[in-house]
Short mmCIF file of C-alpha atoms in Angstrom, two decimals:
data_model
loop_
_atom_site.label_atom_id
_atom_site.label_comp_id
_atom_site.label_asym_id
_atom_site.label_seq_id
_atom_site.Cartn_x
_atom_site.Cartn_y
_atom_site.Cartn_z
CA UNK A 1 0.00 0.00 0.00
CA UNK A 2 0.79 3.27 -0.93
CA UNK A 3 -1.13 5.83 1.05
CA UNK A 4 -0.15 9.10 -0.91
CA UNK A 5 -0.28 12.83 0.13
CA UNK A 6 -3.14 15.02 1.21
CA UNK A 7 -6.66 12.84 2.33
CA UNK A 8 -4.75 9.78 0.41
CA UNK A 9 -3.76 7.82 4.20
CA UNK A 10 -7.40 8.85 5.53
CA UNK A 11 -8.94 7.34 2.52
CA UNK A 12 -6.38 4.34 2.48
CA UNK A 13 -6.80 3.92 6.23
CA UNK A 14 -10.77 3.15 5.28
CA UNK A 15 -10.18 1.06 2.67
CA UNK A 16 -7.66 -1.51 4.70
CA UNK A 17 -11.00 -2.17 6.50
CA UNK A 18 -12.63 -4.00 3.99
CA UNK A 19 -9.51 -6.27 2.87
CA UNK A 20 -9.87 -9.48 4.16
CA UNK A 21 -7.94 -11.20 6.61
CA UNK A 22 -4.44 -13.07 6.48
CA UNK A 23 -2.86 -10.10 3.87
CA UNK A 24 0.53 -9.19 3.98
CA UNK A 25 0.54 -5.47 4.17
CA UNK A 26 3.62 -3.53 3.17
CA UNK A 27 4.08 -0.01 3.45
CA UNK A 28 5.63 2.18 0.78
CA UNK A 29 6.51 5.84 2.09
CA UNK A 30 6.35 7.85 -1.26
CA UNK A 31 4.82 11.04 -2.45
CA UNK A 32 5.38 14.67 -1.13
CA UNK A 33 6.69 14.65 2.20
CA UNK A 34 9.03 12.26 1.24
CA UNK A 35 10.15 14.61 -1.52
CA UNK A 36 10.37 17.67 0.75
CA UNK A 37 12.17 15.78 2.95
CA UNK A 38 14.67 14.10 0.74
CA UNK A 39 14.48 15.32 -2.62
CA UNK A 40 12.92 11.75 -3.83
CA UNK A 41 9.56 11.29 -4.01
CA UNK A 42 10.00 7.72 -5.02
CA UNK A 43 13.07 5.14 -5.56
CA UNK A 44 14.14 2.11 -7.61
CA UNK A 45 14.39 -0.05 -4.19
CA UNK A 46 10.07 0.97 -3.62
CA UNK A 47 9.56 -0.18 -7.21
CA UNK A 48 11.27 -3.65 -6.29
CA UNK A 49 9.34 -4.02 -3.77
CA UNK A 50 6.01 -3.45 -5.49
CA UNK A 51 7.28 -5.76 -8.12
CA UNK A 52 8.06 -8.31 -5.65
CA UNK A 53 4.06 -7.96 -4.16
CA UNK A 54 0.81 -9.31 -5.91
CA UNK A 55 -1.14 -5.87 -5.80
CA UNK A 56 -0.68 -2.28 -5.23
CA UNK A 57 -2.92 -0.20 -3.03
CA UNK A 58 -2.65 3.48 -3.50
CA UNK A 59 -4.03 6.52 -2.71
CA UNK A 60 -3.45 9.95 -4.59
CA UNK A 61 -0.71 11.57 -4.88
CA UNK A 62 0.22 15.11 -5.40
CA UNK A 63 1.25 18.64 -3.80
CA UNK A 64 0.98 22.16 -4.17
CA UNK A 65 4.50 22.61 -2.34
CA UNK A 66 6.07 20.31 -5.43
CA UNK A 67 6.51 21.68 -9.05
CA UNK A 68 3.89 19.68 -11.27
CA UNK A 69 4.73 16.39 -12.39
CA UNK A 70 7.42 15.13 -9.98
CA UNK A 71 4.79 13.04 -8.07
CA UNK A 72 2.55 12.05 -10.90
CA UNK A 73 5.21 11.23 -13.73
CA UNK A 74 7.69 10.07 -11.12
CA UNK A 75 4.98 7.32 -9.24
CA UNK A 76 1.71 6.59 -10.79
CA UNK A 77 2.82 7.52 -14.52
CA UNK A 78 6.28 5.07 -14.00
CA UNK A 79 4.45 2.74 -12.26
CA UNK A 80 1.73 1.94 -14.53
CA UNK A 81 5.13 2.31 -17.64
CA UNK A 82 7.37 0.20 -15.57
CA UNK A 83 4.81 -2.57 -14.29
CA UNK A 84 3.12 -2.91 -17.83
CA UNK A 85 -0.10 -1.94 -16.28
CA UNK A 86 -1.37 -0.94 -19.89
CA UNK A 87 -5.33 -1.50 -19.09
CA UNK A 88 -7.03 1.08 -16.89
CA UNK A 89 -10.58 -0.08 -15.71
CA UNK A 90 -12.79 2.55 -14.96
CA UNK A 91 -16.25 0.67 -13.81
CA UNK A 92 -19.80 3.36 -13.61
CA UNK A 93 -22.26 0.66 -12.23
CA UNK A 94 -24.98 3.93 -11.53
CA UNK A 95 -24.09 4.93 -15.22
CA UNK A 96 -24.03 1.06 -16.32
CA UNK A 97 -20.78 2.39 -18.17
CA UNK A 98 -17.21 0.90 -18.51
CA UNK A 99 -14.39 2.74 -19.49
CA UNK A 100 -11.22 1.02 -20.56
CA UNK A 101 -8.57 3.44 -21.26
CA UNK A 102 -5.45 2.54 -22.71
CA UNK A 103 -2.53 3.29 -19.61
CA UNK A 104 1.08 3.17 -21.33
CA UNK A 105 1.14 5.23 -24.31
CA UNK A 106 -0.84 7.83 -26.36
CA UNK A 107 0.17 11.37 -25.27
CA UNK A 108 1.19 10.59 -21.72
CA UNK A 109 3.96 8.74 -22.91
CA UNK A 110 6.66 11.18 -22.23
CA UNK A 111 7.73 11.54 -25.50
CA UNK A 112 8.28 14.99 -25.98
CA UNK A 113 10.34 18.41 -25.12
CA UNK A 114 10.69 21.97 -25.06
CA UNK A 115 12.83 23.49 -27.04
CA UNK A 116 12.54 27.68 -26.29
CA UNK A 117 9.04 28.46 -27.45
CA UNK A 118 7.99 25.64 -28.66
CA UNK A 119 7.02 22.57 -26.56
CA UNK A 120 5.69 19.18 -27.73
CA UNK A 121 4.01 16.12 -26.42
CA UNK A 122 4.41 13.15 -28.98
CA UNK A 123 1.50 10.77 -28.90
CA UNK A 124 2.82 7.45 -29.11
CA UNK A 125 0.14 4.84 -30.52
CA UNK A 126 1.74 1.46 -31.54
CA UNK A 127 -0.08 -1.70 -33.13
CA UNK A 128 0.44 -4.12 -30.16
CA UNK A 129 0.27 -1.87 -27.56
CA UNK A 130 -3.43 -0.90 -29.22
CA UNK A 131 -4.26 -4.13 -30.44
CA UNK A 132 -3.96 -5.61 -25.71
CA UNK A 133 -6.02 -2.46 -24.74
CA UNK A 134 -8.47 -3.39 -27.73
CA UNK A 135 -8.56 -7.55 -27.29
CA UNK A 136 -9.31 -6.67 -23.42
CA UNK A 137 -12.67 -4.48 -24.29
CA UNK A 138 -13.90 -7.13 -26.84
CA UNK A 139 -13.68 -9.87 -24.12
CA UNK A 140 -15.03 -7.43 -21.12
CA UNK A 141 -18.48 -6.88 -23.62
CA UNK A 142 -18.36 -10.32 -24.49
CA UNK A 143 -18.05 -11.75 -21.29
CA UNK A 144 -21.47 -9.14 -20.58
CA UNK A 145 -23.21 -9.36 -23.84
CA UNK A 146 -22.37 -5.29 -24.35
CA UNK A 147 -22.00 -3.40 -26.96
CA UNK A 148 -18.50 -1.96 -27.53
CA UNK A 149 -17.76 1.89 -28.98
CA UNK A 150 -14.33 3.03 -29.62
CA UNK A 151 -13.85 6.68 -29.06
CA UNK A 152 -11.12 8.57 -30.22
CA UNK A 153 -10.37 11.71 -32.86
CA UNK A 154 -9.78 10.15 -36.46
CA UNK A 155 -11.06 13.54 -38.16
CA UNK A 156 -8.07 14.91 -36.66
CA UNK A 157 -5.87 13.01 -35.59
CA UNK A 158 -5.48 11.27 -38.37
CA UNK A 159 -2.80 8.64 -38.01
CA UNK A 160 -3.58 7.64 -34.20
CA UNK A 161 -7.06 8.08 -35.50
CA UNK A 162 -6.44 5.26 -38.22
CA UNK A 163 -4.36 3.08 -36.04
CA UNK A 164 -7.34 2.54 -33.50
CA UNK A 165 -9.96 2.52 -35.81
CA UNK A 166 -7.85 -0.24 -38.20
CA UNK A 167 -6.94 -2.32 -35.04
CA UNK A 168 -10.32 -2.11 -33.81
CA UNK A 169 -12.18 -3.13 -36.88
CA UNK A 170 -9.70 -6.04 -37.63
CA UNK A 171 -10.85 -7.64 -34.29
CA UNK A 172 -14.11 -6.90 -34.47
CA UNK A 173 -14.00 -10.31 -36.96
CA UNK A 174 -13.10 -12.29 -34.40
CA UNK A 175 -16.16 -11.58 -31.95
CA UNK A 176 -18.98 -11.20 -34.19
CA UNK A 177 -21.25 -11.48 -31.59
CA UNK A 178 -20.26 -8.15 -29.91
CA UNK A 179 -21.53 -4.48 -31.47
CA UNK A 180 -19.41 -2.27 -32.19
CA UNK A 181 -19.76 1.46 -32.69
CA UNK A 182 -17.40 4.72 -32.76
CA UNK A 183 -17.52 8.31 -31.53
CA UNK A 184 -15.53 10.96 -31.57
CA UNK A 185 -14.28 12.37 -28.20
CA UNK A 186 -16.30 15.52 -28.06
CA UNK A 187 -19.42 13.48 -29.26
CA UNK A 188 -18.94 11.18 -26.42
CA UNK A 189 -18.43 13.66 -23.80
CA UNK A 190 -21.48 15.46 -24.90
CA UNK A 191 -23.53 11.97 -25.67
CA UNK A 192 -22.34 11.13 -21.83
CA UNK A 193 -24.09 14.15 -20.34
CA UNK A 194 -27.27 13.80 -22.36
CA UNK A 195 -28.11 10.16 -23.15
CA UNK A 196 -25.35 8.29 -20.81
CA UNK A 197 -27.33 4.54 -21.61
CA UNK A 198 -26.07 4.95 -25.39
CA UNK A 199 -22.35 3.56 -24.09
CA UNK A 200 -21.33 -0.10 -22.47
CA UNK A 201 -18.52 -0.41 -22.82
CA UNK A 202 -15.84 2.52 -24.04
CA UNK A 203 -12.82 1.62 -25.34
CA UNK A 204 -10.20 5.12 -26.21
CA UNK A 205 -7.20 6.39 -25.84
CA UNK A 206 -4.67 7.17 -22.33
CA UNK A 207 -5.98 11.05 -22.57
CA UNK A 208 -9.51 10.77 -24.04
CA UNK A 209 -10.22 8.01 -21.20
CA UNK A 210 -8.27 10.05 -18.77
CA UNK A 211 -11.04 13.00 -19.26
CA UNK A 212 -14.21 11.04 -20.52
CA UNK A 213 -13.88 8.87 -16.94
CA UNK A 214 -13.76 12.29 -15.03
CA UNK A 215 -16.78 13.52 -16.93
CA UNK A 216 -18.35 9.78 -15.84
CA UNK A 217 -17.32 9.84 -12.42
CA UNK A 218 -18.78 13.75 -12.40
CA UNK A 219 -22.14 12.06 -13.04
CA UNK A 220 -22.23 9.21 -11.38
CA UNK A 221 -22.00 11.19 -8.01
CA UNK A 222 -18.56 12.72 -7.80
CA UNK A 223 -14.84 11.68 -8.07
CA UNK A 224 -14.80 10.96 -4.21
CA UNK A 225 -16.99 7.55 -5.21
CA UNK A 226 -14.83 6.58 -8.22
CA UNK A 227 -12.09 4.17 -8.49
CA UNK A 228 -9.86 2.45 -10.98
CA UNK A 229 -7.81 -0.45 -11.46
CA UNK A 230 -5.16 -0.17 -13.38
CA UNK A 231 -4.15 -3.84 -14.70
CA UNK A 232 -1.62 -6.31 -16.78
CA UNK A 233 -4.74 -8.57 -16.99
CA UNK A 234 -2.97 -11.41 -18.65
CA UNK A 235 -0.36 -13.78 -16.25
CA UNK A 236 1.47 -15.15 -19.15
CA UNK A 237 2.95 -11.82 -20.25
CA UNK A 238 2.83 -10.03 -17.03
CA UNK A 239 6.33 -8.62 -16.00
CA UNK A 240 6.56 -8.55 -12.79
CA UNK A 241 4.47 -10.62 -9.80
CA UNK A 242 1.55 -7.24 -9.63
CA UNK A 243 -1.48 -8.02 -11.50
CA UNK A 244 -1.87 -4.15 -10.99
CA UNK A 245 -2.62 -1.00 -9.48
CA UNK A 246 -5.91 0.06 -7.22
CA UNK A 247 -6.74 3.57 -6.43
CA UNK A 248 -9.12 6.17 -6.03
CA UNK A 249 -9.58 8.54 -8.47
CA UNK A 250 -9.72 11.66 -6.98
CA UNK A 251 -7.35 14.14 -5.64
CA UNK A 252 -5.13 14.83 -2.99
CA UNK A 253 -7.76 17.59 -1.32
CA UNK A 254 -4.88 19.18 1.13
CA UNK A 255 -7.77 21.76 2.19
CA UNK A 256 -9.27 19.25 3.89
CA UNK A 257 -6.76 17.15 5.06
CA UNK A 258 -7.22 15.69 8.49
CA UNK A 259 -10.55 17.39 8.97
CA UNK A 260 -12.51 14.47 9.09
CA UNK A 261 -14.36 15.46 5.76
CA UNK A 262 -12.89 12.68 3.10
CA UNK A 263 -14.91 10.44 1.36
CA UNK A 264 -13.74 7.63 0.77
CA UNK A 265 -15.71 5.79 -1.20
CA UNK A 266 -13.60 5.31 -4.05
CA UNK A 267 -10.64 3.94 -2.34
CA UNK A 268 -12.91 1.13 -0.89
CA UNK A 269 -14.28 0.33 -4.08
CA UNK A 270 -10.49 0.27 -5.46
CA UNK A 271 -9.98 -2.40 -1.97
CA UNK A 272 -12.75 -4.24 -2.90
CA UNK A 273 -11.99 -4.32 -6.61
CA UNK A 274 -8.00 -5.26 -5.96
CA UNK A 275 -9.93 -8.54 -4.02
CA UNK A 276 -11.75 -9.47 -6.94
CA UNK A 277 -8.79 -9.17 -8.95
CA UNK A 278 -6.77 -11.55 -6.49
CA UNK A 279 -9.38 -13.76 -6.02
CA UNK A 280 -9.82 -14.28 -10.41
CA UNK A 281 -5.99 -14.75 -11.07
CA UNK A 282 -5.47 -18.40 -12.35
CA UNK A 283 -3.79 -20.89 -9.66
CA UNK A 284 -0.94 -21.46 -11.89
CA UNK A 285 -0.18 -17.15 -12.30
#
């Protein structure tokens, strides 16, 4: 477990209650005060340990007193890189929505730079790395006789556009029994708000399903209820021994920090969906 900065070890504190018994619970100290204190927010001997454990707990992390992107590129953003964790499920039983949002590449792959004036942020898209993300959302709406609509931007961005859209359609062949639609991303988000029972399952992009799931959780009764798992689903390939990554998906709140006034929802619904995960890994994994 990772408890993170601001309400993240009130929230995490919660969510240890509903873990069953018998768990071996180990602590990772990482995130802000760690960095103010040190200068490292997060080292290579935490990441061996999470390697070495079957599932990561964690809360949010983040810090006004740190310059943006220390915390989240240097934890969550390597973690989810270094771990292979290249599935993010985003479950919205009140919406009856599923988002699965690619996790290791797309524009929050760190490809980039700024040279003087100009900055840029490459968005990475590869076949295979598509082609996991894309298998995984088939076999989800299969497995629940959904429908399955891949959102992404292919009037503009035209070569990521094309990628999904080819990889997408190629598979569709081999599950003929599941629909499958498209949208693009600002349809979606406006399709979301107005007519929400249009979408099963969604399957898009690291930054389309990093802001369509926000838009979900917004109306689905606030980011304090949502959660995420974010997951290298199949044992075979999996890296390291985690089978993934559990948090809430909210903030770090530090204006209510220790006030009492947390809710946290979403980090037991991460608990309780980092159990289910356990509990459906194959014997042999």
């Amino acid at each position: 477990m990772l408890p993170g900065d601001g309400i993240g070890p009130e929230v995490i504190d919660a969510a240890l209650k509903v873990l069953p018994g018998g768990l071996d619970l180990v602590h990772i100290d990482a995130g802000a005060e760690r960095w103010l204190r040190s200068g490292q927010a997060f080292g290579d001997d935490d990441l061996d340990v999470i390697k070495s454990c079957d599932a990561l707990l964690m809360g949010a992390v983040g810090d006004p007193r740190v310059p943006d992107g220390i915390l989240e590129r240097g934890i969550i953003i390597r973690l989810r890189q270094e771990l292979d964790l290249y599935v993010n499920l985003r479950p919205f039983p009140e919406l009856g929505i599923t988002i699965v949002r690619e996790n290791t590449e797309g524009p929050y792959s760190g490809v980039g730079g700024r040279d003087g004036d100009t900055a840029t942020e490459v968005n990475v898209n590869t076949v295979p790395g598509v082609r996991r993300c894309v298998r995984y959302a088939f076999e989800l709406a299969k497995e629940r006789a959904e429908r399955l609509t891949l959102v992404h931007k292919t009037n503009v961005l035209v070569h990521a556009g094309a990628l999904w859209r080819e990889v997408t359609d190629d598979m569709a062949s081999s599950f003929p029994d599941v629909p499958v639609d498209y949208a693009h991303a600002d349809a979606a988000a406006y399709h979301l708000v107005r007519e929400p029972g249009r979408y099963d399952v969604i399957v898009t992009d690291n930054l389309f399903g990093d802001l369509l799931s926000d838009l979900a959780a917004g109306l689905a009764g606030g980011l304090g209820a949502a959660a995420s798992a974010n997951l290298h689903p199949e044992p075979a390939t999996r890296p390291t021994r985690c089978l993934g990554l559990f948090e809430p998906v909210h903030g770090t709140a530090p204006d209510i920090a220790g006030k009492g006034l947390a809710d946290s929802a979403g980090a037991v619904t991460a608990a309780r969906m980092l159990v289910d995960a356990l509990e459906a890994e194959p014997a042999t994994a």
